[in-house]
Amino acid sequence: MAKLNHLPFEDWLLSEETLTQEEAGRLQEHLQGCEVCSMLALALSEVDRELRAAPVLPPVAGFVNRWQARLEAERQKLHRRQTFFTMLLSIGGAMFFFALLAIVLLPVILSPWPVLLALVYELTSTFSFVSVIGEALLTVLRALFDLFPVTQWAAIWLAFAGLGALWVVALHRLTLPRRIIT
Amino acid sequence: MQDNETVWLTRARKGDAEAFSRLIELYQRPVYNLCYRMLNDGGDAEDAAQETFLRAYKSMKEYDPNRPFPTWLLSIAAHYCIDQIRKRRMAVVSMEDLPYPEISDDAPGPESTISRKEEQGRVHALLETLNPTDRAAVVMYYWYDFSYDEIGETLSLSLSAVKSRLHRARLSMAQEWINQQPRAGTAERTRHGKAQSPAF
């Protein structure tokens, strides 16, 4: 109940807002009779004075230099960290690659003969296949050569050369950079 | 000066450390003072102020030039200090052991030093009663004359929250003041008769 009696006045004291004439009069009247509120008013004015009188403290001289040194240290730390992570990533990657390689090559290392035999077989098969294809191509070419006389072959070659030249010129014209008029 | 600051700000936003150093020269004092009032330790305040500028430098690209630079800077400092206080929950230390930064004075005699220490001690005791956010609001209100809006912007609070926090903080500090000096306060009151309200 006693607290309730102080409520508007305490709020008025604590608020920085300007009071109306009537409110100011009521507050003054209350302060004259209320020890609690008058003590609060006095304490508030002293706290205000104390805080407003306290200076804005400066840091110790050389603050900017210390900041620059700290920035440099921070940069170096970041650089070291980046280098460390790059190395870690590279070493990790290399280790992973070697591990995979080891898994793949392990059977070969342990017993190389079946693999070598398979390799020889593959090489022989490929060679035989290439020989057969080559023979077939030669047969076709021989047949074609016998089909036309030499002069007709020359004419066909010339016609192909002319078409090729025409294609190159057309391509060159089409891909020329166009001028942009602004 | 304002033109220079704009130039430095523009250059600093592009990552120019030298231009940012100029801005530090300009704002080191308010930032350090805020950190010191918040943390009440010279070393911690130096560390917090340095960290504030480092964070600000790294975030310069995010800085909105339409916003006042000191407000933005103090916002970083305040939030950092609030985090620090919450993290470490400052240990209670004896008033005599508290470190005080040196304040330049034309004639610093032993008496003035003692008086200054006492004054610092009283200010610290008042601020110590407040929670970190209220403390930051009080520092901005009393030392930098920030408006409620500016405090709200700096501490990411609504206008009503700022008013309410300052209201609570002033009550808390007044109560601490009364508890600290019960006899002195009463004697003062008796001597001067009626107390004057700060509202007038």
PDB file of C-alpha atoms in Angstrom, chain B residues 7 14 23 37 43 59 65 70 86 95 97 100 102 112 137 142 151 154 169 173 187 192:
ATOM      1  CA  VAL B   7      36.670   9.793 -47.696  1.00  0.00           C
ATOM      2  CA  LYS B  14      37.198  -1.001 -50.059  1.00  0.00           C
ATOM      3  CA  LEU B  23      38.822   6.229 -38.330  1.00  0.00           C
ATOM      4  CA  ARG B  37      32.548   1.342 -18.445  1.00  0.00           C
ATOM      5  CA  GLY B  43      43.166  -4.620 -20.058  1.00  0.00           C
ATOM      6  CA  SER B  59      32.479  -6.131 -41.695  1.00  0.00           C
ATOM      7  CA  PRO B  65      26.716   4.406 -45.197  1.00  0.00           C
ATOM      8  CA  PRO B  70      29.837   5.932 -34.518  1.00  0.00           C
ATOM      9  CA  ARG B  86      27.692 -12.968 -19.950  1.00  0.00           C
ATOM     10  CA  MET B  95      37.759  -1.886  -4.920  1.00  0.00           C
ATOM     11  CA  ASP B  97      42.587  -3.702  -6.615  1.00  0.00           C
ATOM     12  CA  TYR B 100      42.175   2.604 -13.493  1.00  0.00           C
ATOM     13  CA  GLU B 102      45.517   7.057 -16.653  1.00  0.00           C
ATOM     14  CA  SER B 112      43.474  14.387  -7.195  1.00  0.00           C
ATOM     15  CA  ALA B 137      22.134   1.925 -22.385  1.00  0.00           C
ATOM     16  CA  TYR B 142      25.053   9.653 -19.927  1.00  0.00           C
ATOM     17  CA  ILE B 151      20.193   3.755 -28.024  1.00  0.00           C
ATOM     18  CA  THR B 154      22.554   0.656 -31.256  1.00  0.00           C
ATOM     19  CA  ALA B 169      18.566   1.324 -14.339  1.00  0.00           C
ATOM     20  CA  MET B 173      21.546   3.085  -9.324  1.00  0.00           C
ATOM     21  CA  ALA B 187      22.973  14.348   6.301  1.00  0.00           C
ATOM     22  CA  HIS B 192      19.837  21.375   2.403  1.00  0.00           C
TER      23      HIS B 192
END
